[in-house]
Short mmCIF file of C-alpha atoms and ligand atoms in Angstrom, two decimals:
data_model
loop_
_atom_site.label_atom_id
_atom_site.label_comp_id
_atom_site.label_asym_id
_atom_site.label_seq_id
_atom_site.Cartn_x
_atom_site.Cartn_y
_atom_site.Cartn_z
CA UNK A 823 -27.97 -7.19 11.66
CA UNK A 824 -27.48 -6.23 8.12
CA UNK A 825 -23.45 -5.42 6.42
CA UNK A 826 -23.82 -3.03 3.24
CA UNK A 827 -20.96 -4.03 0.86
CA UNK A 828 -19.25 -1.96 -2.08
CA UNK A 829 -16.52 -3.17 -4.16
CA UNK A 830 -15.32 -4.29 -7.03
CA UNK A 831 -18.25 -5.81 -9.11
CA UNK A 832 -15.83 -8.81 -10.04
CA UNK A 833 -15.27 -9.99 -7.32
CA UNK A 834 -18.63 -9.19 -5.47
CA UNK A 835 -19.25 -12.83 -5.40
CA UNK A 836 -16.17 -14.25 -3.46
CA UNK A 837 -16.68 -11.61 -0.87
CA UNK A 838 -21.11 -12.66 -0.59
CA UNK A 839 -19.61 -16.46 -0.09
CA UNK A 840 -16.44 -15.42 2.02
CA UNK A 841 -18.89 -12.96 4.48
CA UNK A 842 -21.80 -15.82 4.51
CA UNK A 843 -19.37 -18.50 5.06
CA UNK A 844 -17.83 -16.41 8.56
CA UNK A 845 -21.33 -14.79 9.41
CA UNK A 846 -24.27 -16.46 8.40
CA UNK A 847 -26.24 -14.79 10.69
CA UNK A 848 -25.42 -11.59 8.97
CA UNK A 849 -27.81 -10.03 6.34
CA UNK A 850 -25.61 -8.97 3.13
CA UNK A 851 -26.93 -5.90 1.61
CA UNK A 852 -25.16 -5.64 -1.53
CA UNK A 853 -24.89 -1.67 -3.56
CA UNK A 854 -26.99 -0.60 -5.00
CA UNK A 855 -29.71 -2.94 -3.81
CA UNK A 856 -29.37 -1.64 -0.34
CA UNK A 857 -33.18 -1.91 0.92
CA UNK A 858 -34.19 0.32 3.48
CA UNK A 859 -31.19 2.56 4.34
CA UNK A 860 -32.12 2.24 8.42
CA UNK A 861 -31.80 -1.06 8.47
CA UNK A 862 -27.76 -0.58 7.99
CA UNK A 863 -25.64 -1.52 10.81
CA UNK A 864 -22.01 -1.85 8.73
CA UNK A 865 -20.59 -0.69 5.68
CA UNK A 866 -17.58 -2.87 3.48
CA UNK A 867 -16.85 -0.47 1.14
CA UNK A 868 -14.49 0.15 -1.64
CA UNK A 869 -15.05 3.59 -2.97
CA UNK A 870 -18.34 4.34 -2.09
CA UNK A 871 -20.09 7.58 -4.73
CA UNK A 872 -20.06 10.05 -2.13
CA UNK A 873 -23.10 10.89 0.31
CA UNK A 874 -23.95 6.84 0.18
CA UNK A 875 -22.57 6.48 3.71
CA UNK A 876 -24.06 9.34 5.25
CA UNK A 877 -27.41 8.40 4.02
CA UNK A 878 -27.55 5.45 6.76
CA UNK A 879 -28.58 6.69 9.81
CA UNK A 880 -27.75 3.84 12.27
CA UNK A 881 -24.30 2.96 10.58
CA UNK A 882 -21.99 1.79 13.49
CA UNK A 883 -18.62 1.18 11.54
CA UNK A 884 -16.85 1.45 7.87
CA UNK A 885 -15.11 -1.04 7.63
CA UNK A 886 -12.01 -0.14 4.73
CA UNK A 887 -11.87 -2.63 1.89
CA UNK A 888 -8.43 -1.54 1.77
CA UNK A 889 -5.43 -0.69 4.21
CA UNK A 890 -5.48 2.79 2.28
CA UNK A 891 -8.75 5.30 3.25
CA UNK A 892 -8.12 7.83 0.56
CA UNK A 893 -11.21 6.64 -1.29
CA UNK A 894 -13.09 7.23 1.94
CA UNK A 895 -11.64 10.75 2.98
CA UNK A 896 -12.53 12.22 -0.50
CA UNK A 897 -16.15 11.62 0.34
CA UNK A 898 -16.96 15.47 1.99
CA UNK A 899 -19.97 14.05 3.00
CA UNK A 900 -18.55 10.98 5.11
CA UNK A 901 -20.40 10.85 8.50
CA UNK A 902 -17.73 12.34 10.97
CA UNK A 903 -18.54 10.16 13.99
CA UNK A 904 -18.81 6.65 12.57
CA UNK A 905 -15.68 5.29 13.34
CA UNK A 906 -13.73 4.07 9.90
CA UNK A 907 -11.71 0.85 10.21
CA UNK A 908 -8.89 0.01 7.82
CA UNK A 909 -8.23 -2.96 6.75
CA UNK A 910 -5.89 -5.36 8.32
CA UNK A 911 -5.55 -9.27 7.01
CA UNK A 912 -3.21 -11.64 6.96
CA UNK A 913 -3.95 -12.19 2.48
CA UNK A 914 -2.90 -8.18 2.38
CA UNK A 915 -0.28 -8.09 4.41
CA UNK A 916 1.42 -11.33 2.38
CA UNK A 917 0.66 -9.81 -0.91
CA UNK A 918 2.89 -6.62 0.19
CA UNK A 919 5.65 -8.63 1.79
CA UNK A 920 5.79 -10.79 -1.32
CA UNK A 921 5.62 -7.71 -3.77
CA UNK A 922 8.34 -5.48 -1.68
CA UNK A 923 10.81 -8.97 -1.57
CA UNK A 924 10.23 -9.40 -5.24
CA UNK A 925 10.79 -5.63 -6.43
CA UNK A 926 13.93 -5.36 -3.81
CA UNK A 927 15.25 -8.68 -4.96
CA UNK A 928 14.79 -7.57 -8.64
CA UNK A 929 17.09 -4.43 -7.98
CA UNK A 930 19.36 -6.04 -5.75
CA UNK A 931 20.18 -8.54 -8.96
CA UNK A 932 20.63 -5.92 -11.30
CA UNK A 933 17.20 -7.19 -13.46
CA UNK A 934 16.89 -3.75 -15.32
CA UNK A 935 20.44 -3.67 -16.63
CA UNK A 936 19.76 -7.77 -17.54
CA UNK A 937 16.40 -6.64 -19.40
CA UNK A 938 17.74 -4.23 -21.20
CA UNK A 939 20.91 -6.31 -22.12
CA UNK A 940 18.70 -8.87 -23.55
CA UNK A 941 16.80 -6.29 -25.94
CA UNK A 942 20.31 -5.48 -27.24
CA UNK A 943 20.94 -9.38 -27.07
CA UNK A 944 24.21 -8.72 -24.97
CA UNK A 945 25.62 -11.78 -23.16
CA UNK A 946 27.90 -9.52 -20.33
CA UNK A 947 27.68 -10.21 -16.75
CA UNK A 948 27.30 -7.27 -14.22
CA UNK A 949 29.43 -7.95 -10.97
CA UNK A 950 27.16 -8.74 -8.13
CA UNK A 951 27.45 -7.30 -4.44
CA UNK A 952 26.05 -9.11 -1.14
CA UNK A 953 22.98 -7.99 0.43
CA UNK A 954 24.87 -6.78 3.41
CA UNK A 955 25.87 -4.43 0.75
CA UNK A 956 22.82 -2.96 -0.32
CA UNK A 957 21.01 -1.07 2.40
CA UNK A 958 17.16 -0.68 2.00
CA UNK A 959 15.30 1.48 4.03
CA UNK A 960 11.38 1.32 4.64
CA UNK A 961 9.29 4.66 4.31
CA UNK A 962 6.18 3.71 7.10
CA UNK A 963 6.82 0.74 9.28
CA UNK A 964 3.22 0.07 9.98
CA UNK A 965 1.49 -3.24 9.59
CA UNK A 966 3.04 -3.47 6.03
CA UNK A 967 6.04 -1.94 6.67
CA UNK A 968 7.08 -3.86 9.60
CA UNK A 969 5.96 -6.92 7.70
CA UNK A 970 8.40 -6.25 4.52
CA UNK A 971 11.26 -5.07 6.68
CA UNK A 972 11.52 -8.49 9.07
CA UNK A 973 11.04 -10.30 5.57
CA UNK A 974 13.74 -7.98 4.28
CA UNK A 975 16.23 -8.99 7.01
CA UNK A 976 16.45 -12.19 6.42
CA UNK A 977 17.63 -12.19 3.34
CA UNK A 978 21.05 -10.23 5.13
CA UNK A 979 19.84 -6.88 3.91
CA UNK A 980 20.60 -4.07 6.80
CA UNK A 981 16.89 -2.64 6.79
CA UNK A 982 16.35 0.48 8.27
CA UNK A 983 12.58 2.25 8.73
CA UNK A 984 11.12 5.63 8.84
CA UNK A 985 7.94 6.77 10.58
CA UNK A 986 6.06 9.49 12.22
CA UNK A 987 7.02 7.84 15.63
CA UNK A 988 10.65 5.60 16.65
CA UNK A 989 10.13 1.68 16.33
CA UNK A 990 11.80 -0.93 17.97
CA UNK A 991 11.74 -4.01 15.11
CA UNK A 992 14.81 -6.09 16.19
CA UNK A 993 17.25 -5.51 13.68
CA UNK A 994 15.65 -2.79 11.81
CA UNK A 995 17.46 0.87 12.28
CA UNK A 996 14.32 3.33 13.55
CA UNK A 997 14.16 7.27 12.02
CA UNK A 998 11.98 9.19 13.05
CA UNK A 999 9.90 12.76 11.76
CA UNK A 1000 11.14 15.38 9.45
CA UNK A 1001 14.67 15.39 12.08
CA UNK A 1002 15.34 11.54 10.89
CA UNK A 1003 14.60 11.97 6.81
CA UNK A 1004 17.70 13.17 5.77
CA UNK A 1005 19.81 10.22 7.62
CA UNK A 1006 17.40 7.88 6.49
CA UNK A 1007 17.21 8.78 2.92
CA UNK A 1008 21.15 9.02 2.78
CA UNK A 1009 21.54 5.35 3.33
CA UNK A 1010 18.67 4.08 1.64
CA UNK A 1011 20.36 2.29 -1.42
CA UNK A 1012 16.53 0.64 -2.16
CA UNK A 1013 14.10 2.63 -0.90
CA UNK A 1014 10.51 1.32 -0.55
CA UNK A 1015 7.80 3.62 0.47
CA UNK A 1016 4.32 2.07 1.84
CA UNK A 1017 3.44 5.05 4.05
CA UNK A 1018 -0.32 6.52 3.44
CA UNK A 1019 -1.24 9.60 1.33
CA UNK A 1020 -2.37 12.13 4.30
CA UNK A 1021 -1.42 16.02 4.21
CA UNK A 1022 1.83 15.63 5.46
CA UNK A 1023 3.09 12.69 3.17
CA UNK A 1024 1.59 13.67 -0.85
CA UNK A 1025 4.85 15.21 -2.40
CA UNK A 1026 7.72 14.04 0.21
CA UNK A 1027 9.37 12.55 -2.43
CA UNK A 1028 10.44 15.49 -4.28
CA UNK A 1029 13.32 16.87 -6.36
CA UNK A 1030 15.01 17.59 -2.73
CA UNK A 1031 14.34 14.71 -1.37
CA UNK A 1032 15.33 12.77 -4.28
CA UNK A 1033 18.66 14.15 -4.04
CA UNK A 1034 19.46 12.62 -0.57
CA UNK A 1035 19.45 9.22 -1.57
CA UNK A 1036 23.12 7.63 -2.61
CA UNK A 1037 23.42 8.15 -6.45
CA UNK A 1038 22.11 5.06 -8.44
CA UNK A 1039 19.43 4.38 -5.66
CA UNK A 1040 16.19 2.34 -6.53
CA UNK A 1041 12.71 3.11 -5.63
CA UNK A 1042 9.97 0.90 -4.92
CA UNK A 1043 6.65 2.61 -4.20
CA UNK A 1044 3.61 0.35 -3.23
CA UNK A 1045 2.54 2.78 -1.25
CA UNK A 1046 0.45 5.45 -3.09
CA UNK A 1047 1.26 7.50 -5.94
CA UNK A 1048 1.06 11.47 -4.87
CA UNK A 1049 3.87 10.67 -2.37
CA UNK A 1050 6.04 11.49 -5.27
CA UNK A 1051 6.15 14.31 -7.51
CA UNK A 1052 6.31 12.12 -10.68
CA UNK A 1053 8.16 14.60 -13.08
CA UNK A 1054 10.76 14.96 -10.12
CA UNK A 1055 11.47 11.41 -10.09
CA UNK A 1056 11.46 11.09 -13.95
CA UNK A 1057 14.08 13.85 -14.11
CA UNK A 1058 15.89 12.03 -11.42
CA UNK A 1059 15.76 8.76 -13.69
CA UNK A 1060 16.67 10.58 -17.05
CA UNK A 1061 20.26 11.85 -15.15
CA UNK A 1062 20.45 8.54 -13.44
CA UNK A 1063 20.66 10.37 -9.89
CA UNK A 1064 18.05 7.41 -9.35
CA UNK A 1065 18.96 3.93 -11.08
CA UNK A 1066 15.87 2.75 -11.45
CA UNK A 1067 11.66 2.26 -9.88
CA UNK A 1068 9.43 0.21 -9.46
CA UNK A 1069 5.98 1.76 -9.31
CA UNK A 1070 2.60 0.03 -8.90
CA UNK A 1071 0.88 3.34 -7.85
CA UNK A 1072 0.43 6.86 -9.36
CA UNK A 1073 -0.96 10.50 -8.80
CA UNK A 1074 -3.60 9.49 -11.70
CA UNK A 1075 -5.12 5.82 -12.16
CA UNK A 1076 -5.61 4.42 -14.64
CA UNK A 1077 -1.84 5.74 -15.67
CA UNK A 1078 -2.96 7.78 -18.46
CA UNK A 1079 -1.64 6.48 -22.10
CA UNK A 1080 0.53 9.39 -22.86
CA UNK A 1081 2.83 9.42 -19.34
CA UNK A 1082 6.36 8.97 -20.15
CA UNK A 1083 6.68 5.79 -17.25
CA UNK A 1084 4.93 3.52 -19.79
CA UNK A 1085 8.04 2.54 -21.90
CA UNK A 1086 10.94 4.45 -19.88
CA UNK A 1087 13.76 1.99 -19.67
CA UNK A 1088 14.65 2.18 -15.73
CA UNK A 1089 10.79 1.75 -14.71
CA UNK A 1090 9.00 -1.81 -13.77
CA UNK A 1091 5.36 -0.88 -13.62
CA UNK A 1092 2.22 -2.58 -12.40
CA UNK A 1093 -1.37 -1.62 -12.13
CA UNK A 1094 -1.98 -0.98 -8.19
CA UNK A 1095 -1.61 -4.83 -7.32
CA UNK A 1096 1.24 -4.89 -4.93
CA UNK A 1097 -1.41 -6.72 -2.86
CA UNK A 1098 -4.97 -7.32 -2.75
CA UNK A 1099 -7.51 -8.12 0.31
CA UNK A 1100 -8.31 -11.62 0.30
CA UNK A 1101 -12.06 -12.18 0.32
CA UNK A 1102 -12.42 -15.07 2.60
CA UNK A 1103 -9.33 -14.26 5.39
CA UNK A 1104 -10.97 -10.20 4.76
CA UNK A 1105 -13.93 -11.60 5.93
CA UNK A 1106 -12.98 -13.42 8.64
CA UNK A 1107 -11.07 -10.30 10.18
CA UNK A 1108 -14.40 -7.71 9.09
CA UNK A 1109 -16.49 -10.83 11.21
CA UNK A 1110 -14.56 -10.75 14.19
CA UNK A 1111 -14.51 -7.23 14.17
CA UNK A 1112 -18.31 -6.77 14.26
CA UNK A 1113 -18.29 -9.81 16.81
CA UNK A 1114 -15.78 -7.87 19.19
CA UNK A 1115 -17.99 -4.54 18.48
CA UNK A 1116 -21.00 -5.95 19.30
CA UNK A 1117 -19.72 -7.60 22.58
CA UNK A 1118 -18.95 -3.82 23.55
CA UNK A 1119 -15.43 -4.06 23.04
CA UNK A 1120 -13.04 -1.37 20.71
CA UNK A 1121 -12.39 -1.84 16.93
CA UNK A 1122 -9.38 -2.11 16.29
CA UNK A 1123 -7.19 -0.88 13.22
CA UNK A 1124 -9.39 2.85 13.50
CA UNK A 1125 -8.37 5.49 11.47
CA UNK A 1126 -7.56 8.83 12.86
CA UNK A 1127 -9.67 10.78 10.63
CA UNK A 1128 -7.68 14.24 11.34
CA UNK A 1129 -4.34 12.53 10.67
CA UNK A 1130 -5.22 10.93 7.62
CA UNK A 1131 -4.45 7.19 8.03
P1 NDP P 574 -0.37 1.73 8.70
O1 NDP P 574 -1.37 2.77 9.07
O2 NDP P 574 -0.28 0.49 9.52
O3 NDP P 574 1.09 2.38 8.67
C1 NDP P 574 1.36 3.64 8.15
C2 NDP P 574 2.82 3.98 8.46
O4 NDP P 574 3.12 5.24 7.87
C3 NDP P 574 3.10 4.12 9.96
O5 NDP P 574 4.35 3.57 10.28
C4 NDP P 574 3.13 5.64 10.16
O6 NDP P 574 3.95 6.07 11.23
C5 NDP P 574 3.73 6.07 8.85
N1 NDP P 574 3.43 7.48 8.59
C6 NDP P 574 2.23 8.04 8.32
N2 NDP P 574 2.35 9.37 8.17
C7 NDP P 574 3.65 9.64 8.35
C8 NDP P 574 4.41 10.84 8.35
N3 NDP P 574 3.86 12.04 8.11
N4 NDP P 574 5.73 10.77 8.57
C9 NDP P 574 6.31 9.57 8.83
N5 NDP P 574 5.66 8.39 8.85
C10 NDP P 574 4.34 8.44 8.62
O7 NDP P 574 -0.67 1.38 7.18
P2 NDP P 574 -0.38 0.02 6.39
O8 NDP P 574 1.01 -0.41 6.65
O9 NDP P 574 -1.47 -0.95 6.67
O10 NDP P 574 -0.55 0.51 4.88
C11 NDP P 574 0.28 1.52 4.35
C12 NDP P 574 -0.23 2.02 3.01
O11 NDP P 574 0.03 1.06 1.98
C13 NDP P 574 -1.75 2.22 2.90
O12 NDP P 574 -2.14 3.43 3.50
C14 NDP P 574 -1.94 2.26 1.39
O13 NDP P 574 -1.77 3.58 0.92
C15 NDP P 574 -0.81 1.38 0.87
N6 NDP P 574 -1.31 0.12 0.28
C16 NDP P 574 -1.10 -0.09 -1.06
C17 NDP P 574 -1.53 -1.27 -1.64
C18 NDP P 574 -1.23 -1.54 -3.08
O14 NDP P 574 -1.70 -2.55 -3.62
N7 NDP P 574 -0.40 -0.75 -3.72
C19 NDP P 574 -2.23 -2.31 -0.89
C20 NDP P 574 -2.38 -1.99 0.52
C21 NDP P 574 -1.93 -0.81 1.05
P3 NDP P 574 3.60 5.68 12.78
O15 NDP P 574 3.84 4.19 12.87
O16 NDP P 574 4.58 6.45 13.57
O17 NDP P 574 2.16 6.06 12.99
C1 OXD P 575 -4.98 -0.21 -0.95
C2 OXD P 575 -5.39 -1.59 -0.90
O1 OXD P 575 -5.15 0.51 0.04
O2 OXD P 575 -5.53 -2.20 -1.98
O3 OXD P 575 -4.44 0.20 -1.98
O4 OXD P 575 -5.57 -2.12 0.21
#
């Protein structure tokens, strides 16, 4: 049985040692070496050049290197009935949960206003409000989401969630479709988006949208970056309608030199790390997977190719 893997030439290594550590029984076709293309049972991939996939005939699965698929659905020649699997490990979902705590936390405590009071070397303290105070709501309570929000919680933040369908998280408020934005967005003090880019989602966050949130509200978007329309939210920052962002994800990446997010005083920026699949616990979950699959029972974590995540 033979696993093609794509990703990220760095760290091609970890994942060979991770995958022969969990499968040794599996042969590890690495791009572009592939060998003969019928011989392909499973695909790893992180943005594969397009037509890769569908030139393996016998391909039984795609397995996602990341929880996103984006990098898969842009492929117009991706075979439309191998099923596509996204990812779903334990090292990715800690990464988000420790990225979403840390950019919350870092709003919650004022750190912008403290950053910039340094520059000016300003000694004044900013009063400071519980966390029962400061409401954050979740934008897509799915494995990540529901992850951050229970994480959220017990720090004595009310967390509240939105999604396509109602959740019930104990102690996390559930909205629900286009009825439940509005509510949600209007008591979202920090609002942290981790929903997928699909159809429906590139753009929500627009000028109108923007303007539901309480005044002063924070964004954190780990999520991806054409769920906002960037020079909505920047005019949003310039009148201080939004108090500040955190954004690890944008329309373009690389973040092109000349965008104004670079060096704009109410942004924290990062280079799409929120969270990164961990090679070995990865390749324990692709393992099983293929195990499970092979034993004739369902993948699980399959994308719905027509809804978009
Ligand atoms: P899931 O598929 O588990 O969850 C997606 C969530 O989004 C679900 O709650 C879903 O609702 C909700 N959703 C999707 N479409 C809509 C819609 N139109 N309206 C309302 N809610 C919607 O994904 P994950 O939690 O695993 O990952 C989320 C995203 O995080 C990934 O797609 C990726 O883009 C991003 N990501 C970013 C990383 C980074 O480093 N920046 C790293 C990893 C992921 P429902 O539950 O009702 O289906
Ligand atoms: C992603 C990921 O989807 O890194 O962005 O998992």
């Amino acid at each position: 049985m033979a696993l093609l893997f794509k990703g990220d030439i760095d760290r091609g290594g970890s994942w060979e040692r991770a995958l022969a550590r969990h499968a040794p029984e599996l042969e590890l076709r690495s791009w572009p070496e592939i060998g003969d293309p019928a011989g392909i049972d499973y695909a790893l991939v992180w943005a594969p050049p397009p037509g890769l996939l569908a030139g393996l005939p016998n391909l039984k699965a795609i397995f996602s290197i990341g929880a996103g698929i984006d990098h898969l659905a842009s492929d117009p020649e991706l075979p439309p009935t191998v099923p596509v699997v996204r990812m779903v490990e334990p090292g990715l979902t800690t990464g988000m949960t420790e990225f979403v705590v840390m950019s919350v936390l870092y709003h919650h405590r004022f750190m912008l206003d403290y950053l910039a009071q340094q520059r000016a070397r300003a000694w004044r303290e900013i009063s400071q409000i519980g966390p029962q105070e400061r409401r954050v709501g979740v934008m897509g309570l799915g494995v990540l989401g529901q992850d951050a929000a229970r994480r959220l919680l017990s720090f004595g933040f009310p967390v509240a969630g939105w999604s396509r369908s109602p959740k019930s998280l104990p102690g996390v408020t559930s909205f629900a479709g286009a009825e439940g934005l509005p509510a949600f967005l209007g008591q979202s003090d920090i609002l942290v988006c981790l929903l997928p880019s699909t159809a429906e989602t590139r753009g929500l966050l627009n000028a109108g949208t923007l303007a539901a949130l309480p005044r002063g509200a924070a964004i954190v978007n780990s999520g991806r970056g054409d769920l906002i329309v960037e020079s909505d939210l920047l005019a949003a920052l310039d009148d201080g309608r939004i108090g500040g962002a955190t954004l690890d994800v944008f329309a373009e990446e690389p973040l092109p030199a000349e965008s104004p997010f670079w060096d704009h005083p109410r942004v924290v920026l990062t280079p799409h790390v929120a969270s990164m699949t961990i090679p070995d616990s990865a390749a324990a979950a692709v393992v099983a997977q293929v195990r499970r699959f092979e034993a004739g029972q369902p993948l699980e974590h399959v994308v719905d190719m027509a809804r978009g995540y």
